[in-house]
Amino acid sequence: MPPGGIAPRPPRPPRLEIEEEEGISERQAVRIARRRGMVEVERVRRGRDVWIVTGTDGYGDDMRIVIGDDGEVLDIRRD
């Protein structure tokens, strides 16, 4: 411990620019799906440059929402 009793914090590693290039997170995809009417999320999977969120709406009907990496909803299907 240095004099004075307070140790300096180690420097933070630099943020990687890759984070922005990868697009939205799984959590963000689920939030977007919920805003589009999905009440119960059953599965979230990653496709090529998209998130595919499946679940049910408030009426119990099955839903599938495809969300692009930029957060744009590309497709909504209800069964």
PDB file of C-alpha atoms in Angstrom:
ATOM      1  CA  MET A   1       0.000   0.000   0.000  1.00  0.00           C
ATOM      2  CA  PRO A   2       1.452   3.396  -0.921  1.00  0.00           C
ATOM      3  CA  PRO A   3       1.814   6.196   1.621  1.00  0.00           C
ATOM      4  CA  GLY A   4      -1.578   7.673   2.417  1.00  0.00           C
ATOM      5  CA  GLY A   5      -3.319   4.288   2.270  1.00  0.00           C
ATOM      6  CA  ILE A   6      -4.947   4.562  -1.163  1.00  0.00           C
ATOM      7  CA  ALA A   7      -3.685   2.430  -4.022  1.00  0.00           C
ATOM      8  CA  PRO A   8      -4.050   3.855  -7.525  1.00  0.00           C
ATOM      9  CA  ARG A   9      -6.470   2.108  -9.855  1.00  0.00           C
ATOM     10  CA  PRO A  10      -4.941   0.156 -12.681  1.00  0.00           C
ATOM     11  CA  PRO A  11      -5.621   1.695 -16.095  1.00  0.00           C
ATOM     12  CA  ARG A  12      -8.675   0.406 -17.980  1.00  0.00           C
ATOM     13  CA  PRO A  13      -8.051  -1.532 -21.154  1.00  0.00           C
ATOM     14  CA  PRO A  14      -9.018   0.410 -24.267  1.00  0.00           C
ATOM     15  CA  ARG A  15     -12.503  -0.221 -25.688  1.00  0.00           C
ATOM     16  CA  LEU A  16     -12.460  -2.315 -28.764  1.00  0.00           C
ATOM     17  CA  GLU A  17     -14.026  -0.845 -31.869  1.00  0.00           C
ATOM     18  CA  ILE A  18     -15.287  -4.332 -32.725  1.00  0.00           C
ATOM     19  CA  GLU A  19     -18.174  -3.876 -30.277  1.00  0.00           C
ATOM     20  CA  GLU A  20     -19.814  -1.299 -32.535  1.00  0.00           C
ATOM     21  CA  GLU A  21     -19.294  -3.369 -35.657  1.00  0.00           C
ATOM     22  CA  GLU A  22     -21.011  -6.405 -34.137  1.00  0.00           C
ATOM     23  CA  GLY A  23     -24.315  -4.580 -33.795  1.00  0.00           C
ATOM     24  CA  ILE A  24     -26.947  -4.925 -31.122  1.00  0.00           C
ATOM     25  CA  SER A  25     -26.687  -7.364 -28.228  1.00  0.00           C
ATOM     26  CA  GLU A  26     -28.980 -10.284 -27.462  1.00  0.00           C
ATOM     27  CA  ARG A  27     -30.530  -8.268 -24.641  1.00  0.00           C
ATOM     28  CA  GLN A  28     -31.291  -5.389 -27.011  1.00  0.00           C
ATOM     29  CA  ALA A  29     -32.860  -7.809 -29.513  1.00  0.00           C
ATOM     30  CA  VAL A  30     -35.175  -9.128 -26.788  1.00  0.00           C
ATOM     31  CA  ARG A  31     -36.190  -5.576 -25.827  1.00  0.00           C
ATOM     32  CA  ILE A  32     -37.019  -4.785 -29.447  1.00  0.00           C
ATOM     33  CA  ALA A  33     -39.092  -7.986 -29.729  1.00  0.00           C
ATOM     34  CA  ARG A  34     -41.013  -7.090 -26.574  1.00  0.00           C
ATOM     35  CA  ARG A  35     -41.773  -3.649 -27.993  1.00  0.00           C
ATOM     36  CA  ARG A  36     -43.259  -5.404 -31.012  1.00  0.00           C
ATOM     37  CA  GLY A  37     -45.687  -7.420 -28.879  1.00  0.00           C
ATOM     38  CA  MET A  38     -43.763 -10.476 -27.719  1.00  0.00           C
ATOM     39  CA  VAL A  39     -44.701 -11.306 -24.130  1.00  0.00           C
ATOM     40  CA  GLU A  40     -42.917 -14.626 -23.532  1.00  0.00           C
ATOM     41  CA  VAL A  41     -39.488 -15.114 -25.099  1.00  0.00           C
ATOM     42  CA  GLU A  42     -38.800 -18.799 -25.690  1.00  0.00           C
ATOM     43  CA  ARG A  43     -35.614 -18.705 -27.740  1.00  0.00           C
ATOM     44  CA  VAL A  44     -33.071 -16.218 -29.012  1.00  0.00           C
ATOM     45  CA  ARG A  45     -30.570 -17.307 -31.605  1.00  0.00           C
ATOM     46  CA  ARG A  46     -27.992 -15.677 -33.772  1.00  0.00           C
ATOM     47  CA  GLY A  47     -28.182 -15.893 -37.546  1.00  0.00           C
ATOM     48  CA  ARG A  48     -26.008 -14.291 -40.167  1.00  0.00           C
ATOM     49  CA  ASP A  49     -26.096 -10.574 -39.276  1.00  0.00           C
ATOM     50  CA  VAL A  50     -29.477 -11.022 -37.520  1.00  0.00           C
ATOM     51  CA  TRP A  51     -31.074 -12.054 -34.243  1.00  0.00           C
ATOM     52  CA  ILE A  52     -34.066 -14.404 -34.409  1.00  0.00           C
ATOM     53  CA  VAL A  53     -36.356 -14.145 -31.390  1.00  0.00           C
ATOM     54  CA  THR A  54     -39.190 -16.657 -30.980  1.00  0.00           C
ATOM     55  CA  GLY A  55     -41.931 -16.669 -28.381  1.00  0.00           C
ATOM     56  CA  THR A  56     -45.579 -15.806 -27.869  1.00  0.00           C
ATOM     57  CA  ASP A  57     -47.682 -12.670 -27.879  1.00  0.00           C
ATOM     58  CA  GLY A  58     -50.285 -11.580 -25.330  1.00  0.00           C
ATOM     59  CA  TYR A  59     -52.905 -13.832 -26.942  1.00  0.00           C
ATOM     60  CA  GLY A  60     -50.695 -16.919 -26.687  1.00  0.00           C
ATOM     61  CA  ASP A  61     -49.995 -16.990 -30.420  1.00  0.00           C
ATOM     62  CA  ASP A  62     -46.516 -17.977 -31.592  1.00  0.00           C
ATOM     63  CA  MET A  63     -44.292 -15.204 -32.918  1.00  0.00           C
ATOM     64  CA  ARG A  64     -40.959 -15.047 -34.694  1.00  0.00           C
ATOM     65  CA  ILE A  65     -39.165 -11.738 -35.089  1.00  0.00           C
ATOM     66  CA  VAL A  66     -36.026 -11.243 -37.165  1.00  0.00           C
ATOM     67  CA  ILE A  67     -33.954  -8.227 -36.138  1.00  0.00           C
ATOM     68  CA  GLY A  68     -30.949  -6.905 -38.050  1.00  0.00           C
ATOM     69  CA  ASP A  69     -27.670  -6.016 -36.369  1.00  0.00           C
ATOM     70  CA  ASP A  70     -28.621  -2.350 -36.641  1.00  0.00           C
ATOM     71  CA  GLY A  71     -31.802  -2.933 -34.595  1.00  0.00           C
ATOM     72  CA  GLU A  72     -34.176  -2.792 -37.571  1.00  0.00           C
ATOM     73  CA  VAL A  73     -37.054  -5.282 -37.482  1.00  0.00           C
ATOM     74  CA  LEU A  74     -36.771  -7.206 -40.742  1.00  0.00           C
ATOM     75  CA  ASP A  75     -39.635  -9.685 -40.350  1.00  0.00           C
ATOM     76  CA  ILE A  76     -42.467 -10.521 -37.948  1.00  0.00           C
ATOM     77  CA  ARG A  77     -44.407 -13.768 -38.297  1.00  0.00           C
ATOM     78  CA  ARG A  78     -47.344 -14.835 -36.174  1.00  0.00           C
ATOM     79  CA  ASP A  79     -48.820 -18.330 -36.248  1.00  0.00           C
TER      80      ASP A  79
END
